[in-house]
Amino acid sequence: MIELKSKIAQFEFENPLMNASGVWCENAEKLDEMKNSSSGSFVTKSATPQLREGNPSPRYVEVPLGSINSMGLPNLGFDFYLNYSLKFQEENPGKINFLSIAGMSMEDNLEMLHKLNDSDFKGLTELNLSCPNVPGKPQIGYDFEATEKILEKAFEFFKKPLGVKLPPYFDFAHFDEMAEILNQFPLAYVNCINSVGNGLYIDTENESVVIKPKDGFGGIGGAYVKPTALANVRAFYTRLNKNIKIIGCGGVESGKDVFEHLLCGAEMVQIGTHLARNGVQVFDKILTELSEIMNQKGYNSIDEFRGKLKSL
């Protein structure tokens, strides 16, 4: 019997799969489909304090090896996702979800964290430090000082399990510096990675960009980003305190991709572009493929190989 269970903080999940925030989670209909899928858990759309329309369309386009998007954080507002999560927990005792927040300012984020801390929400909170697609707003995750400051302020009062979603890093010095900051705090997990920011995809026939916001610049997802995602998972797995778990995200389309994320050290693995393209049935197929790989290799549980990537 193949054991696929994963654990973050005090929570155990039937399997390591879930959606990436921003995919299949913006409204009640999509969240219901996630809730009823075979995924181990789900995360809500990154919320701002109030409803946001986001950037003008076209703002998400599928391209041959993945996707490009500049969504601009469209969401139904923090209260909607909190209320949905509370109802989910009430109707499904013992199960929890992840609630993602991404304020336009530090004050926004702290305001939402205060509300969560004072609420009956029993799940995991994700502080998104890495939204690359809001015009005029830099990613907090690339400002090490700002990242440290918001975590200091958050942990002065926040008593529930908290994780952070990070942008991709590309330099060993940045892995080292960010890990040093994160290790100061009792984080439940870090999520690597958000999309690779400010890529450009060109329609050669029309000699134009393919998305409207930001003159066509947008976050790149899908197979394009898997090597970068795996590198970030591995880099943080080898640098962070072992009680800080890793959620891997980027380029997952098959059981093999999940196996690679787990081998690099991920505790759970999120699916974004592939889920957006194919719907929630991808979880069944990918879980079957993962089980087959484990069976072929003689592994009975994920813990037998998680993080055990070999160097040459």
mmCIF file of N, CA and C in Angstrom, residues 200-250:
data_model
loop_
_atom_site.group_PDB
_atom_site.id
_atom_site.type_symbol
_atom_site.label_atom_id
_atom_site.label_comp_id
_atom_site.label_asym_id
_atom_site.label_seq_id
_atom_site.Cartn_x
_atom_site.Cartn_y
_atom_site.Cartn_z
ATOM 1 N N LEU A 200 8.158 38.036 -21.308
ATOM 2 C CA LEU A 200 7.491 38.624 -22.476
ATOM 3 C C LEU A 200 7.299 37.530 -23.525
ATOM 4 N N TYR A 201 6.060 37.357 -23.961
ATOM 5 C CA TYR A 201 5.775 36.394 -25.029
ATOM 6 C C TYR A 201 5.246 37.164 -26.236
ATOM 7 N N ILE A 202 5.723 36.800 -27.423
ATOM 8 C CA ILE A 202 5.412 37.583 -28.626
ATOM 9 C C ILE A 202 4.649 36.741 -29.646
ATOM 10 N N ASP A 203 3.608 37.342 -30.178
ATOM 11 C CA ASP A 203 2.837 36.791 -31.292
ATOM 12 C C ASP A 203 3.501 37.291 -32.575
ATOM 13 N N THR A 204 4.300 36.426 -33.215
ATOM 14 C CA THR A 204 5.089 36.890 -34.366
ATOM 15 C C THR A 204 4.209 37.230 -35.568
ATOM 16 N N GLU A 205 3.090 36.537 -35.704
ATOM 17 C CA GLU A 205 2.213 36.810 -36.848
ATOM 18 C C GLU A 205 1.684 38.244 -36.803
ATOM 19 N N ASN A 206 1.268 38.651 -35.592
ATOM 20 C CA ASN A 206 0.737 40.014 -35.429
ATOM 21 C C ASN A 206 1.787 41.014 -34.960
ATOM 22 N N GLU A 207 3.013 40.503 -34.714
ATOM 23 C CA GLU A 207 4.107 41.366 -34.248
ATOM 24 C C GLU A 207 3.706 42.156 -33.006
ATOM 25 N N SER A 208 3.065 41.435 -32.068
ATOM 26 C CA SER A 208 2.560 42.106 -30.865
ATOM 27 C C SER A 208 2.775 41.234 -29.636
ATOM 28 N N VAL A 209 2.573 41.859 -28.497
ATOM 29 C CA VAL A 209 2.547 41.103 -27.244
ATOM 30 C C VAL A 209 1.209 40.373 -27.166
ATOM 31 N N VAL A 210 1.033 39.500 -26.162
ATOM 32 C CA VAL A 210 -0.197 38.690 -26.109
ATOM 33 C C VAL A 210 -1.115 39.039 -24.946
ATOM 34 N N ILE A 211 -0.602 39.806 -23.971
ATOM 35 C CA ILE A 211 -1.473 40.265 -22.880
ATOM 36 C C ILE A 211 -1.457 41.793 -22.835
ATOM 37 N N LYS A 212 -2.553 42.358 -22.325
ATOM 38 C CA LYS A 212 -2.744 43.811 -22.369
ATOM 39 C C LYS A 212 -1.984 44.587 -21.286
ATOM 40 N N PRO A 213 -2.019 44.153 -20.001
ATOM 41 C CA PRO A 213 -1.390 44.974 -18.951
ATOM 42 C C PRO A 213 0.130 45.083 -19.122
ATOM 43 N N LYS A 214 0.679 46.148 -18.599
ATOM 44 C CA LYS A 214 2.137 46.319 -18.485
ATOM 45 C C LYS A 214 2.862 46.125 -19.821
ATOM 46 N N ASP A 215 2.244 46.574 -20.919
ATOM 47 C CA ASP A 215 2.849 46.451 -22.253
ATOM 48 C C ASP A 215 3.257 45.025 -22.595
ATOM 49 N N GLY A 216 2.508 44.049 -22.043
ATOM 50 C CA GLY A 216 2.752 42.652 -22.386
ATOM 51 C C GLY A 216 3.643 41.885 -21.432
ATOM 52 N N PHE A 217 4.230 42.573 -20.460
ATOM 53 C CA PHE A 217 5.085 41.897 -19.478
ATOM 54 C C PHE A 217 4.208 41.140 -18.471
ATOM 55 N N GLY A 218 4.597 39.905 -18.144
ATOM 56 C CA GLY A 218 3.787 39.140 -17.206
ATOM 57 C C GLY A 218 4.544 37.993 -16.580
ATOM 58 N N GLY A 219 3.915 37.377 -15.599
ATOM 59 C CA GLY A 219 4.509 36.244 -14.900
ATOM 60 C C GLY A 219 4.456 34.990 -15.756
ATOM 61 N N ILE A 220 5.572 34.272 -15.811
ATOM 62 C CA ILE A 220 5.676 33.053 -16.607
ATOM 63 C C ILE A 220 5.459 31.839 -15.709
ATOM 64 N N GLY A 221 4.586 30.928 -16.164
ATOM 65 C CA GLY A 221 4.343 29.692 -15.428
ATOM 66 C C GLY A 221 4.416 28.502 -16.362
ATOM 67 N N GLY A 222 4.258 27.301 -15.791
ATOM 68 C CA GLY A 222 4.279 26.087 -16.599
ATOM 69 C C GLY A 222 5.669 25.496 -16.738
ATOM 70 N N ALA A 223 5.841 24.671 -17.776
ATOM 71 C CA ALA A 223 7.096 23.925 -17.946
ATOM 72 C C ALA A 223 8.315 24.831 -18.028
ATOM 73 N N TYR A 224 8.129 26.053 -18.526
ATOM 74 C CA TYR A 224 9.240 27.013 -18.594
ATOM 75 C C TYR A 224 9.966 27.145 -17.249
ATOM 76 N N VAL A 225 9.206 27.080 -16.141
ATOM 77 C CA VAL A 225 9.774 27.482 -14.842
ATOM 78 C C VAL A 225 10.159 26.307 -13.946
ATOM 79 N N LYS A 226 9.952 25.068 -14.410
ATOM 80 C CA LYS A 226 10.218 23.942 -13.498
ATOM 81 C C LYS A 226 11.654 23.915 -12.986
ATOM 82 N N PRO A 227 12.685 24.063 -13.820
ATOM 83 C CA PRO A 227 14.051 24.036 -13.268
ATOM 84 C C PRO A 227 14.292 25.113 -12.209
ATOM 85 N N THR A 228 13.706 26.299 -12.412
ATOM 86 C CA THR A 228 13.855 27.381 -11.428
ATOM 87 C C THR A 228 13.121 27.026 -10.136
ATOM 88 N N ALA A 229 11.930 26.456 -10.268
ATOM 89 C CA ALA A 229 11.157 26.060 -9.080
ATOM 90 C C ALA A 229 11.895 24.985 -8.285
ATOM 91 N N LEU A 230 12.396 23.969 -8.974
ATOM 92 C CA LEU A 230 13.122 22.893 -8.286
ATOM 93 C C LEU A 230 14.365 23.433 -7.579
ATOM 94 N N ALA A 231 15.050 24.357 -8.229
ATOM 95 C CA ALA A 231 16.247 24.953 -7.621
ATOM 96 C C ALA A 231 15.899 25.695 -6.333
ATOM 97 N N ASN A 232 14.789 26.428 -6.348
ATOM 98 C CA ASN A 232 14.381 27.171 -5.152
ATOM 99 C C ASN A 232 13.921 26.240 -4.036
ATOM 100 N N VAL A 233 13.183 25.196 -4.383
ATOM 101 C CA VAL A 233 12.781 24.206 -3.374
ATOM 102 C C VAL A 233 14.024 23.607 -2.730
ATOM 103 N N ARG A 234 14.978 23.195 -3.562
ATOM 104 C CA ARG A 234 16.196 22.562 -3.039
ATOM 105 C C ARG A 234 17.018 23.534 -2.192
ATOM 106 N N ALA A 235 17.159 24.750 -2.703
ATOM 107 C CA ALA A 235 17.975 25.741 -1.995
ATOM 108 C C ALA A 235 17.423 26.024 -0.606
ATOM 109 N N PHE A 236 16.110 26.163 -0.502
ATOM 110 C CA PHE A 236 15.533 26.473 0.813
ATOM 111 C C PHE A 236 15.430 25.235 1.699
ATOM 112 N N TYR A 237 15.210 24.071 1.109
ATOM 113 C CA TYR A 237 15.182 22.841 1.911
ATOM 114 C C TYR A 237 16.511 22.631 2.620
ATOM 115 N N THR A 238 17.605 22.956 1.949
ATOM 116 C CA THR A 238 18.930 22.735 2.537
ATOM 117 C C THR A 238 19.372 23.881 3.446
ATOM 118 N N ARG A 239 18.628 24.981 3.486
ATOM 119 C CA ARG A 239 19.028 26.142 4.281
ATOM 120 C C ARG A 239 18.099 26.447 5.454
ATOM 121 N N LEU A 240 16.843 26.021 5.369
ATOM 122 C CA LEU A 240 15.881 26.396 6.409
ATOM 123 C C LEU A 240 15.869 25.394 7.556
ATOM 124 N N ASN A 241 15.455 25.877 8.738
ATOM 125 C CA ASN A 241 15.227 24.985 9.864
ATOM 126 C C ASN A 241 14.256 23.887 9.434
ATOM 127 N N LYS A 242 14.450 22.667 9.913
ATOM 128 C CA LYS A 242 13.650 21.543 9.425
ATOM 129 C C LYS A 242 12.172 21.625 9.837
ATOM 130 N N ASN A 243 11.846 22.446 10.829
ATOM 131 C CA ASN A 243 10.422 22.594 11.173
ATOM 132 C C ASN A 243 9.701 23.533 10.212
ATOM 133 N N ILE A 244 10.450 24.231 9.340
ATOM 134 C CA ILE A 244 9.832 25.040 8.284
ATOM 135 C C ILE A 244 9.747 24.163 7.038
ATOM 136 N N LYS A 245 8.532 23.769 6.694
ATOM 137 C CA LYS A 245 8.340 22.882 5.542
ATOM 138 C C LYS A 245 8.352 23.686 4.243
ATOM 139 N N ILE A 246 8.481 22.972 3.124
ATOM 140 C CA ILE A 246 8.511 23.608 1.801
ATOM 141 C C ILE A 246 7.312 23.138 0.990
ATOM 142 N N ILE A 247 6.615 24.071 0.375
ATOM 143 C CA ILE A 247 5.626 23.735 -0.647
ATOM 144 C C ILE A 247 6.254 24.077 -1.992
ATOM 145 N N GLY A 248 6.305 23.091 -2.877
ATOM 146 C CA GLY A 248 6.885 23.304 -4.193
ATOM 147 C C GLY A 248 5.811 23.670 -5.201
ATOM 148 N N CYS A 249 6.145 24.601 -6.088
ATOM 149 C CA CYS A 249 5.180 25.034 -7.095
ATOM 150 C C CYS A 249 5.941 25.491 -8.338
ATOM 151 N N GLY A 250 5.559 24.941 -9.481
ATOM 152 C CA GLY A 250 6.186 25.380 -10.720
ATOM 153 C C GLY A 250 6.430 24.241 -11.683
#
